[in-house]
């Protein structure tokens, strides 16, 4: 039943890797023995257009196949979406939101206009520029959400992600190293009000 | 068993890799594109030795498949929506020639207006072309169904389409269990066609002109073959279950023993309905789900028996029939019940056209409405803005 | 015409038929125009043989054009049309019934 299922919504812009992050998170959760779903919201697929993707995680098999309207956790890859997309839509009362931003959690809370929702902030763009060399916020945001959700064993997950990245970027070890560093740093640096 | 996270499209492509068909002729289309895209990668990586024919249209894809199948090859392709529609001309020829082609289909609304999302209008419109139709609820069933389809097709000499719900399943990554490659190969076995058109020592003609004197008999043969396909489908599902733990039938009854109010559906909506049934059962409500997995051949007797003790039934159709009465699944369920002495009150809900979401609340509302079934119209549209 | 027709059970499945049965079907009586072959004029280029849609141009044991198979020729005239011999063609068409 739905209360046994942890639901996540990712917000990003086309090209920022919201779909990849959801797939990677789902795949990692699978490695820790959970039942998972990861799916994108398909609309016009254009670079820069607002996009969303989703995860469901559960210890039991997941039957439900409708869209996610009341997520437990929202991850915002791009702070410029705030105000343009209703990123807190349907967020549960005890819900959490993680925003990629260089502002403080208090400032982001004010921008979001929320009181009961726990707001987390990490400068994923800054981290990715330093570790990967480009603004690719999805992997550091994955690190932050691993911390905030607390659902998966971090060390085990990071090892799994490394293996998956090695398959994808066999000829570019620096990309793998940069991404792993980014995930670790975001895991440490994410903070709440 | 190999546990993996796979989307519906990946699951079908993996099944195709293990099947290693002799020929794949395809023209990719959203949301089925990935099936042949991933398969083409397998080919480039040397994991399969299929003759892959990139053609210029779906009409050509199915025509090339037909020729290859007549030559005795194990043949597969994948398509969706307008792509399937462009194959329509060839589909009934394939079944008349009794060629065991397997299509990995991804359900997408037929245009227009143009739409890329899920409904069942594409395959439902193809229901009378002599193809076996299997609807998968999730990625796991898409994988399992594709392997079974090869076996069913070759046993019955009939073409089979296995379909998933576009995007909802095709692009949803889920946990699935795959057979080891050698086990999958063992399950489907070897294929040897009785009479290949390429057997030049025993030349044959195929698809010759068939007029008033013979067309009727040939068509009867196809009709009989579809009817007789029930057992091979059940056997394949049974064998799969005995060996690998997941048993499949023509229909699936979920909490139906004492169910008074029942939803009948196909595809991914069955999963969502399952959760609603669990929740309402927790509150003591006698509700159940009847999933139709195989729509062709239509399991009329099985459905009639399963529904005989229900009080009220809602048949969910993810396609509309512009007939002025109920939609296809409803009409067939209704006629299956007609000869029953005991029959429930029954209504039709058209839902989810063009990918419109159907959520837990929608399904709860249907179960709620079934309490006062006498006040309902026969045909209802779930969630359409009037 | 009381040929016994095969039943559903007797028919091979899948519309599979014996090949080459067209020879049993004599289409010669469809003809209203009749090709006349003139051996004297023929240069044996075999264009008539190539183009004939009913394989009704006969060849002798030396593979030379030798005449017309009137049992199957439908009288379409393609052989005559394609015959390159000038000024008089080696195959000419005449009315079947004068």
XYZ file of C-alpha atoms in Angstrom:
677
model
C 0.000 0.000 0.000
C 1.109 3.495 -0.712
C 2.191 4.334 2.848
C 4.789 1.564 2.620
C 6.250 3.313 -0.388
C 8.748 6.177 -0.262
C 8.094 8.559 -3.154
C 10.506 11.074 -4.661
C 10.065 13.791 -7.270
C 13.042 15.331 -9.072
C 12.782 18.739 -10.722
C 15.300 19.888 -13.282
C 15.724 21.346 -16.693
C 16.186 19.265 -19.845
C 19.869 18.327 -19.976
C 20.601 18.557 -16.250
C 20.168 14.844 -15.706
C 17.010 14.630 -13.596
C 16.092 11.399 -15.359
C 19.582 9.944 -14.993
C 19.617 10.823 -11.285
C 16.282 9.063 -10.740
C 17.495 5.999 -12.637
C 20.782 5.945 -10.728
C 19.015 6.328 -7.381
C 16.544 3.586 -8.284
C 19.291 1.267 -9.440
C 21.243 1.926 -6.217
C 18.186 1.191 -4.085
C 17.750 -2.058 -5.966
C 21.298 -3.009 -4.976
C 20.290 -2.698 -1.328
C 17.485 -5.163 -1.902
C 14.573 -2.754 -2.286
C 11.796 -2.808 -4.828
C 11.999 0.287 -6.981
C 10.506 2.361 -9.728
C 12.210 5.177 -11.619
C 10.414 7.011 -14.379
C 10.542 10.325 -16.157
C 7.663 12.634 -16.863
C 7.611 12.954 -20.617
C 6.618 16.117 -22.300
C 8.272 18.160 -24.983
C 11.921 17.183 -24.571
C 13.928 20.360 -25.002
C 17.185 21.471 -23.484
C 16.360 23.897 -20.695
C 12.654 23.131 -20.437
C 11.397 22.201 -16.948
C 11.261 18.413 -16.529
C 10.455 16.043 -13.686
C 11.313 12.474 -12.856
C 10.201 10.145 -10.095
C 11.186 7.307 -7.775
C 9.252 4.828 -5.715
C 11.068 2.692 -3.139
C 9.616 -0.049 -1.002
C 10.559 -3.170 0.900
C 7.556 -4.871 -0.742
C 6.791 -5.343 -4.456
C 5.387 -2.159 -5.997
C 2.186 -2.629 -7.965
C 0.992 0.915 -8.367
C 1.652 2.544 -11.754
C 0.024 5.950 -11.529
C 1.923 9.208 -11.324
C 3.254 10.497 -7.989
C 1.196 13.359 -6.584
C 2.197 13.364 -2.888
C 5.947 12.838 -2.720
C 7.807 12.335 0.552
C 10.854 14.073 -0.854
C 11.410 16.630 -3.597
C 14.794 17.334 -5.157
C 15.278 20.579 -7.103
C 18.304 20.523 -9.410
C 17.922 24.107 -10.557
C 17.025 26.966 -8.155
C 15.722 29.078 -11.045
C 12.741 26.720 -11.242
C 11.416 28.077 -7.924
C 8.572 30.409 -8.719
C 8.246 29.059 -12.252
C 7.291 25.491 -11.361
C 5.329 24.609 -8.241
C 8.087 22.467 -6.760
C 6.314 21.990 -3.417
C 3.072 20.783 -5.028
C 1.556 17.885 -3.103
C 4.529 17.615 -0.751
C 3.535 15.741 2.412
C 3.262 17.651 5.671
C 6.375 15.989 7.117
C 7.907 16.126 3.655
C 11.390 17.250 2.762
C 12.798 19.295 -0.070
C 16.417 19.587 -1.170
C 17.380 22.560 -3.300
C 20.573 23.136 -5.267
C 21.444 26.649 -4.116
C 24.270 28.748 -2.754
C 21.802 30.529 -0.449
C 21.182 29.550 3.173
C 18.361 27.108 4.095
C 16.499 30.020 5.708
C 16.675 32.137 2.550
C 15.524 29.226 0.373
C 12.629 28.520 2.788
C 11.515 32.110 2.389
C 11.727 31.897 -1.385
C 9.678 28.714 -1.304
C 7.249 30.264 1.156
C 7.057 27.124 3.294
C 6.883 26.643 7.065
C 6.097 22.993 7.844
C 8.310 21.485 5.213
C 11.906 20.741 6.069
C 14.178 22.543 3.614
C 17.697 21.295 2.816
C 20.217 23.154 0.754
C 23.437 22.160 -0.974
C 25.484 24.093 -3.512
C 25.517 21.256 -6.022
C 26.411 23.497 -8.951
C 29.402 24.885 -7.070
C 30.511 21.413 -6.035
C 30.172 19.995 -9.539
C 32.135 22.869 -11.062
C 34.984 22.142 -8.638
C 34.931 18.360 -8.877
C 33.670 17.584 -12.383
C 34.632 20.867 -14.019
C 31.142 21.623 -15.302
C 27.763 22.519 -13.834
C 26.176 19.063 -13.750
C 24.188 19.132 -10.513
C 22.548 15.705 -10.700
C 25.193 13.497 -9.077
C 25.948 15.862 -6.157
C 22.189 16.203 -5.586
C 22.053 12.421 -5.478
C 24.673 12.564 -2.707
C 22.584 15.085 -0.781
C 19.438 13.045 -1.146
C 21.223 9.899 0.043
C 21.996 11.812 3.237
C 18.555 13.348 3.661
C 16.519 10.249 2.816
C 18.762 8.003 4.915
C 17.274 4.997 3.157
C 20.411 3.468 1.724
C 23.775 2.524 3.141
C 26.073 5.281 1.892
C 29.351 3.347 1.531
C 27.670 0.459 -0.249
C 25.748 2.791 -2.526
C 28.780 4.832 -3.505
C 30.630 1.631 -4.412
C 27.684 0.582 -6.575
C 27.537 3.961 -8.296
C 31.260 3.752 -9.028
C 30.755 0.410 -10.772
C 27.830 1.795 -12.796
C 29.807 4.900 -13.825
C 32.761 2.721 -14.813
C 30.517 0.882 -17.255
C 29.286 4.139 -18.754
C 32.532 6.128 -18.823
C 35.112 3.364 -19.297
C 37.427 5.653 -21.255
C 37.078 8.707 -18.990
C 38.299 7.832 -15.474
C 38.440 11.533 -14.520
C 34.673 11.806 -14.946
C 34.100 8.862 -12.620
C 36.459 10.284 -9.997
C 34.880 13.759 -10.243
C 31.365 12.405 -9.852
C 32.249 10.264 -6.842
C 33.948 13.239 -5.188
C 30.907 15.401 -5.927
C 28.536 12.869 -4.356
C 30.702 12.569 -1.241
C 31.061 16.328 -0.824
C 27.352 16.992 -1.249
C 26.604 14.207 1.224
C 28.768 16.050 3.781
C 27.775 19.618 2.904
C 23.995 19.412 2.652
C 22.428 21.407 5.494
C 19.042 22.361 6.846
C 17.682 25.322 8.761
C 17.824 -15.644 -11.772
C 19.501 -12.358 -12.544
C 18.015 -9.422 -10.623
C 18.207 -6.157 -12.532
C 16.601 -2.730 -12.790
C 14.999 -2.545 -16.224
C 12.414 -0.423 -17.980
C 9.750 -2.218 -19.990
C 11.638 -1.458 -23.178
C 14.927 -2.697 -21.730
C 13.219 -5.838 -20.449
C 11.807 -6.604 -23.899
C 15.150 -5.874 -25.579
C 16.902 -8.205 -23.102
C 14.387 -10.941 -23.910
C 15.084 -10.362 -27.615
C 18.810 -10.655 -26.961
C 18.319 -14.008 -25.260
C 15.976 -15.183 -28.019
C 18.553 -14.110 -30.642
C 16.051 -14.109 -33.514
C 17.259 -14.911 -37.031
C 15.730 -11.736 -38.439
C 14.560 -8.416 -36.996
C 13.132 -5.858 -39.436
C 12.103 -2.676 -37.692
C 11.283 0.983 -37.994
C 11.542 2.641 -34.570
C 8.725 4.749 -33.134
C 8.150 6.445 -29.771
C 7.688 5.009 -27.150
C 8.938 1.676 -28.554
C 12.108 3.161 -30.091
C 14.393 1.871 -27.336
C 13.425 -1.759 -27.875
C 15.081 -1.939 -31.285
C 17.667 0.717 -30.389
C 18.974 -1.361 -27.489
C 18.690 -4.501 -29.591
C 20.735 -2.863 -32.376
C 23.401 -2.107 -29.755
C 23.428 -5.781 -28.750
C 23.949 -6.592 -32.419
C 26.787 -4.060 -32.749
C 28.379 -5.504 -29.621
C 28.247 -8.985 -31.117
C 25.861 -10.352 -28.488
C 23.383 -11.546 -31.112
C 23.877 -12.681 -34.695
C 20.541 -11.530 -36.021
C 20.052 -10.260 -39.571
C 18.842 -6.764 -38.720
C 16.975 -4.992 -41.520
C 16.491 -1.252 -41.051
C 13.560 -0.547 -43.321
C 11.850 2.622 -44.537
C 8.476 2.145 -42.850
C 6.500 -0.164 -40.590
C 4.669 -1.465 -43.654
C 8.021 -2.619 -44.987
C 9.088 -3.870 -41.551
C 6.152 -6.257 -41.289
C 6.455 -7.225 -44.960
C 10.130 -8.093 -44.502
C 9.241 -10.015 -41.341
C 6.600 -11.940 -43.285
C 9.057 -12.943 -46.003
C 11.690 -13.990 -43.509
C 9.179 -15.974 -41.462
C 7.935 -17.749 -44.594
C 11.529 -18.752 -45.220
C 11.556 -20.426 -41.808
C 13.361 -17.789 -39.774
C 12.592 -16.905 -36.167
C 11.424 -13.318 -36.605
C 10.699 -10.409 -34.275
C 10.011 -6.706 -34.461
C 8.747 -3.885 -32.290
C 6.382 -0.994 -32.867
C 3.682 1.249 -31.452
C 0.573 3.223 -32.368
C 0.735 4.658 -35.909
C 3.559 2.239 -36.602
C 1.321 -0.712 -35.804
C -1.399 0.979 -37.829
C 0.917 1.097 -40.830
C 1.424 -2.647 -40.345
C -2.319 -3.349 -40.277
C -2.387 -4.249 -43.974
C 0.129 -7.045 -43.434
C -1.009 -8.308 -39.996
C -3.940 -10.457 -41.228
C -1.763 -11.892 -44.010
C 0.797 -13.020 -41.436
C -1.847 -14.873 -39.441
C -3.435 -16.368 -42.566
C -0.042 -17.677 -43.664
C 0.384 -18.954 -40.086
C 3.757 -17.342 -39.520
C 4.960 -17.186 -35.908
C 6.231 -13.591 -35.845
C 6.536 -11.978 -32.397
C 5.988 -8.235 -31.997
C 7.063 -6.307 -28.905
C 4.352 -3.676 -28.935
C 4.204 -0.573 -26.801
C 0.677 0.757 -26.377
C 0.279 4.336 -27.498
C -2.785 6.327 -28.488
C -3.660 6.398 -32.155
C -3.561 9.866 -33.672
C -5.291 12.224 -33.842
C -4.880 14.535 -32.230
C -1.255 13.457 -32.215
C -0.228 12.024 -28.861
C 2.664 9.823 -27.778
C 1.251 8.486 -24.512
C -0.480 5.307 -23.477
C -3.813 3.948 -24.416
C -4.790 0.664 -25.980
C -6.410 1.952 -29.157
C -3.563 0.686 -31.350
C -3.630 -2.991 -30.377
C -7.355 -3.132 -29.647
C -7.992 -1.995 -33.227
C -5.824 -4.933 -34.325
C -7.848 -7.454 -32.334
C -9.449 -9.132 -35.329
C -6.306 -9.733 -37.379
C -5.675 -13.259 -36.118
C -2.866 -12.384 -33.736
C -2.519 -13.614 -30.172
C -2.506 -10.580 -27.866
C -0.818 -10.549 -24.453
C -0.966 -7.432 -22.234
C 1.839 -7.003 -19.691
C 1.177 -5.355 -16.330
C 4.811 -4.413 -15.645
C 8.392 -4.833 -16.863
C 8.624 -8.325 -15.420
C 5.594 -9.483 -17.344
C 6.926 -7.812 -20.483
C 10.108 -9.865 -20.188
C 8.397 -13.123 -19.240
C 5.681 -12.605 -21.849
C 8.155 -12.017 -24.677
C 9.944 -15.299 -23.958
C 6.641 -17.154 -23.725
C 5.388 -15.486 -26.908
C 8.103 -17.165 -28.978
C 7.089 -20.534 -27.640
C 3.376 -19.878 -28.132
C 3.877 -18.537 -31.657
C 5.943 -21.494 -32.785
C 3.650 -24.041 -31.153
C 0.493 -22.574 -32.698
C 1.949 -21.228 -35.964
C 0.328 -17.934 -35.086
C 1.819 -14.469 -34.701
C 1.856 -12.984 -31.206
C 2.011 -9.409 -29.971
C 3.087 -8.706 -26.411
C 2.346 -5.169 -25.317
C 3.294 -2.828 -22.507
C 1.715 0.485 -21.574
C 3.614 3.302 -23.283
C 5.851 5.301 -20.924
C 4.004 3.949 -17.859
C 5.798 0.626 -18.303
C 8.021 1.143 -21.342
C 9.991 3.897 -19.574
C 9.534 2.873 -15.942
C 12.578 1.210 -14.418
C 11.572 -1.608 -12.099
C 13.141 -4.536 -10.372
C 12.911 -7.599 -12.556
C 14.294 -11.102 -12.519
C 15.761 -12.423 -15.738
C 16.620 -16.001 -16.595
C 20.254 -16.832 -17.233
C 20.874 -16.708 -21.003
C 21.254 -20.461 -21.426
C 18.082 -21.098 -19.414
C 16.121 -18.663 -21.596
C 17.427 -20.421 -24.702
C 16.458 -23.767 -23.262
C 12.957 -22.505 -22.464
C 12.208 -21.283 -25.990
C 13.947 -24.241 -27.663
C 14.907 -24.675 -31.289
C 12.638 -23.674 -34.143
C 12.261 -25.644 -37.324
C 9.531 -24.631 -39.724
C 7.500 -27.473 -41.257
C 7.723 -26.179 -44.809
C 10.076 -23.366 -45.645
C 9.444 -21.409 -48.811
C 13.201 -21.675 -49.430
C 13.108 -25.483 -49.564
C 13.851 -25.643 -53.299
C 13.690 -29.430 -53.395
C 10.057 -29.264 -52.281
C 8.870 -26.004 -53.780
C 5.677 -24.473 -52.458
C 3.519 -21.463 -53.214
C 2.285 -19.169 -50.426
C -0.371 -16.550 -50.313
C -1.833 -17.438 -53.696
C -5.161 -16.044 -54.852
C -7.919 -17.655 -52.813
C -11.413 -16.999 -54.099
C -14.939 -18.043 -53.213
C -13.868 -21.672 -53.294
C -11.081 -21.603 -50.668
C -10.790 -18.287 -48.802
C -13.520 -19.313 -46.366
C -11.789 -22.566 -45.407
C -8.455 -20.842 -44.894
C -10.052 -18.206 -42.709
C -11.760 -20.908 -40.674
C -8.351 -22.471 -40.124
C -7.055 -19.242 -38.602
C -10.135 -18.919 -36.430
C -9.731 -22.476 -35.197
C -6.025 -21.908 -34.578
C -6.735 -18.873 -32.395
C -9.318 -20.831 -30.428
C -6.876 -23.704 -30.000
C -4.134 -21.324 -28.902
C -5.564 -21.222 -25.366
C -3.893 -24.445 -24.328
C -0.434 -23.644 -25.686
C -0.646 -20.258 -23.927
C -1.628 -21.944 -20.659
C 1.063 -24.601 -21.080
C 3.754 -21.983 -21.687
C 2.571 -20.019 -18.631
C 2.439 -23.175 -16.546
C 5.866 -24.397 -17.602
C 7.322 -20.963 -16.939
C 5.735 -20.970 -13.492
C 6.922 -24.459 -12.608
C 10.474 -23.709 -13.675
C 10.909 -20.102 -12.645
C 8.191 -19.412 -10.097
C 5.981 -16.989 -12.000
C 2.892 -18.717 -13.367
C 0.747 -17.117 -16.053
C -2.758 -17.776 -17.311
C -5.254 -16.182 -19.652
C -6.730 -14.162 -16.812
C -5.632 -13.448 -13.265
C -8.062 -13.308 -10.372
C -7.008 -11.103 -7.467
C -8.993 -11.450 -4.227
C -11.972 -12.647 -6.245
C -13.148 -15.545 -4.022
C -15.919 -13.606 -2.290
C -15.655 -10.326 -4.207
C -18.945 -8.498 -4.677
C -17.617 -5.497 -6.575
C -15.050 -6.178 -9.281
C -12.918 -4.162 -11.674
C -11.885 -5.785 -14.953
C -8.834 -4.245 -16.627
C -5.787 -4.816 -18.833
C -2.174 -3.734 -18.430
C -0.535 -1.470 -15.869
C -3.837 -0.257 -14.403
C -4.208 -3.708 -12.876
C -1.232 -2.962 -10.604
C -2.748 0.266 -9.357
C -6.104 -1.481 -8.890
C -4.385 -4.235 -6.883
C -3.271 -1.651 -4.300
C -6.769 -0.185 -4.061
C -8.216 -3.680 -3.592
C -5.741 -4.272 -0.754
C -6.644 -0.985 0.895
C -10.410 -1.502 0.639
C -10.099 -5.133 1.743
C -8.312 -3.779 4.814
C -11.492 -1.879 5.558
C -13.572 -5.019 5.097
C -14.927 -4.185 1.662
C -15.449 -7.177 -0.616
C -13.750 -5.962 -3.762
C -11.646 -7.761 -6.342
C -9.692 -7.428 -9.569
C -10.006 -9.509 -12.706
C -7.029 -8.974 -14.962
C -7.324 -9.955 -18.603
C -3.806 -10.894 -19.647
C -4.683 -12.510 -22.952
C -7.234 -10.624 -25.044
C -6.865 -12.841 -28.130
C -7.950 -15.579 -27.907
C -10.625 -14.026 -25.714
C -11.038 -16.062 -22.515
C -14.828 -15.731 -22.530
C -15.690 -18.822 -20.507
C -12.959 -18.157 -17.955
C -14.181 -14.582 -17.476
C -17.818 -15.608 -17.221
C -16.954 -18.138 -14.538
C -14.760 -15.711 -12.622
C -17.482 -13.055 -12.567
C -20.444 -15.315 -11.894
C -20.577 -14.556 -8.160
C -19.921 -10.825 -8.361
C -22.748 -8.368 -7.737
C -21.456 -5.455 -9.758
C -18.627 -5.168 -12.271
C -16.873 -2.227 -13.914
C -14.956 -2.978 -17.103
C -12.157 -0.479 -17.679
C -11.374 0.232 -21.329
C -8.274 2.180 -22.291
C -9.698 2.716 -25.768
C -13.005 3.961 -27.046
C -15.116 2.311 -29.681
C -17.039 4.746 -31.789
C -19.905 2.334 -32.063
C -22.420 4.226 -30.017
C -22.273 1.552 -27.345
C -19.670 0.100 -24.990
C -15.965 -0.109 -25.717
C -14.324 -3.330 -26.953
C -13.257 -4.975 -23.693
C -16.623 -4.177 -22.104
C -18.648 -5.467 -25.026
C -16.720 -8.731 -25.072
C -16.985 -9.233 -21.309
C -20.677 -8.435 -21.523
C -21.281 -10.986 -24.256
C -19.198 -13.557 -22.346
C -21.642 -13.157 -19.450
C -24.790 -13.172 -21.554
C -25.351 -16.909 -21.402
C -24.621 -17.148 -17.681
C -27.614 -17.790 -15.445
C -25.960 -15.767 -12.707
C -24.637 -12.486 -13.913
C -23.582 -9.281 -12.217
C -24.727 -5.759 -13.017
C -22.084 -4.447 -15.358
C -20.916 -1.024 -16.501
C -18.185 0.337 -18.730
C -15.577 2.973 -17.890
C -13.474 4.440 -20.660
C -10.336 5.862 -19.039
C -6.784 6.999 -19.574
C -7.008 7.940 -23.258
C -3.826 9.589 -24.517
C -2.005 8.732 -21.291
C -4.385 10.538 -18.912
C -3.281 9.382 -15.462
C -5.475 6.955 -13.551
C -4.635 7.143 -9.863
C -5.684 5.365 -6.694
C -8.492 7.854 -6.068
C -9.929 7.318 -9.560
C -10.055 3.576 -8.992
C -11.521 4.034 -5.505
C -14.254 6.163 -7.045
C -15.119 3.348 -9.451
C -15.408 0.848 -6.593
C -17.490 3.401 -4.682
C -19.784 3.962 -7.666
C -20.292 0.210 -8.013
C -22.158 0.310 -4.671
C -24.968 2.112 -6.465
C -24.510 0.489 -9.842
C -28.219 0.882 -10.703
C -27.800 4.633 -10.838
C -24.892 4.501 -13.295
C -25.010 4.981 -17.023
C -23.916 1.917 -18.957
C -20.953 3.741 -20.476
C -18.945 6.203 -18.384
C -15.877 8.294 -19.048
C -13.523 8.389 -16.082
C -12.022 11.821 -15.573
C -13.053 13.485 -18.812
C -13.968 17.160 -18.358
C -17.589 17.507 -19.391
C -16.937 -28.701 -63.351
C -17.453 -31.060 -60.414
C -13.918 -30.949 -59.014
C -13.808 -32.052 -55.366
C -12.861 -29.127 -53.148
C -10.724 -29.739 -50.086
C -12.226 -29.274 -46.628
C -10.711 -27.323 -43.742
C -9.106 -30.490 -42.420
C -7.740 -31.605 -45.781
C -6.197 -28.228 -46.602
C -2.592 -27.749 -45.561
C -2.403 -25.005 -42.957
C -1.259 -21.516 -43.781
C -2.264 -21.339 -47.430
C 0.738 -23.473 -48.415
C 0.243 -24.802 -51.918
C 2.136 -27.071 -54.224
C 4.324 -24.944 -56.515
C 4.093 -24.828 -60.316
C 0.418 -25.727 -60.566
C -0.267 -22.948 -63.069
C 0.597 -25.424 -65.834
C -2.595 -27.316 -65.030
C -4.668 -24.225 -65.639
C -5.144 -23.838 -69.382
C -5.672 -20.172 -70.118
C -5.445 -20.575 -73.911
C -9.194 -20.224 -74.290
C -9.054 -16.655 -72.952
C -7.429 -15.597 -76.224
C -9.126 -13.306 -78.725
C -5.905 -12.396 -80.593
C -3.555 -15.136 -81.733
C 0.231 -14.775 -82.122
C 1.589 -16.287 -85.345
C 5.250 -17.302 -85.302
C 7.297 -17.084 -88.513
C 10.425 -19.212 -88.105
C 11.929 -17.780 -91.342
C 12.071 -14.228 -89.960
C 13.102 -15.076 -86.357
C 16.614 -13.957 -85.330
C 16.357 -15.896 -82.040
C 16.970 -12.872 -79.807
C 14.513 -14.397 -77.272
C 12.911 -11.085 -76.331
C 9.471 -12.682 -76.783
C 10.500 -15.528 -74.498
C 11.789 -13.077 -71.864
C 8.740 -10.848 -71.915
C 5.954 -13.432 -72.195
C 4.025 -13.247 -68.875
C 2.696 -16.790 -69.291
C 5.854 -18.634 -70.296
C 4.117 -19.543 -73.554
C 7.037 -19.105 -75.976
C 8.350 -22.579 -76.742
C 12.021 -23.407 -77.171
C 13.296 -26.454 -79.036
C 15.951 -28.913 -77.860
C 18.665 -26.440 -78.977
C 17.028 -23.675 -76.933
C 15.935 -21.862 -80.066
C 12.519 -20.201 -80.245
C 10.281 -22.726 -81.926
C 6.676 -21.632 -81.506
C 3.801 -20.739 -79.192
C 2.158 -22.761 -76.419
C -1.459 -22.132 -77.422
C -2.759 -24.027 -74.373
C -1.553 -21.235 -72.105
C -1.060 -18.158 -74.345
C -3.698 -15.544 -73.478
C -3.026 -13.517 -76.630
C -1.761 -10.387 -74.904
C 0.523 -9.521 -77.854
C 3.569 -8.548 -75.823
C 5.717 -10.987 -77.833
C 4.744 -9.325 -81.080
C 5.143 -5.836 -79.645
C 8.647 -6.612 -78.429
C 9.818 -8.433 -81.580
C 12.631 -6.250 -83.017
C 12.724 -7.731 -86.525
C 12.083 -5.175 -89.302
C 10.247 -4.473 -91.518
C 8.118 -7.591 -90.858
C 7.993 -8.966 -87.305
C 8.631 -12.635 -86.659
C 5.485 -12.756 -84.477
C 2.339 -11.078 -85.712
C -1.121 -10.952 -84.122
C -4.247 -12.129 -85.893
C -7.853 -12.193 -84.791
C -8.705 -15.559 -83.278
C -12.092 -15.488 -85.015
C -12.118 -13.941 -88.434
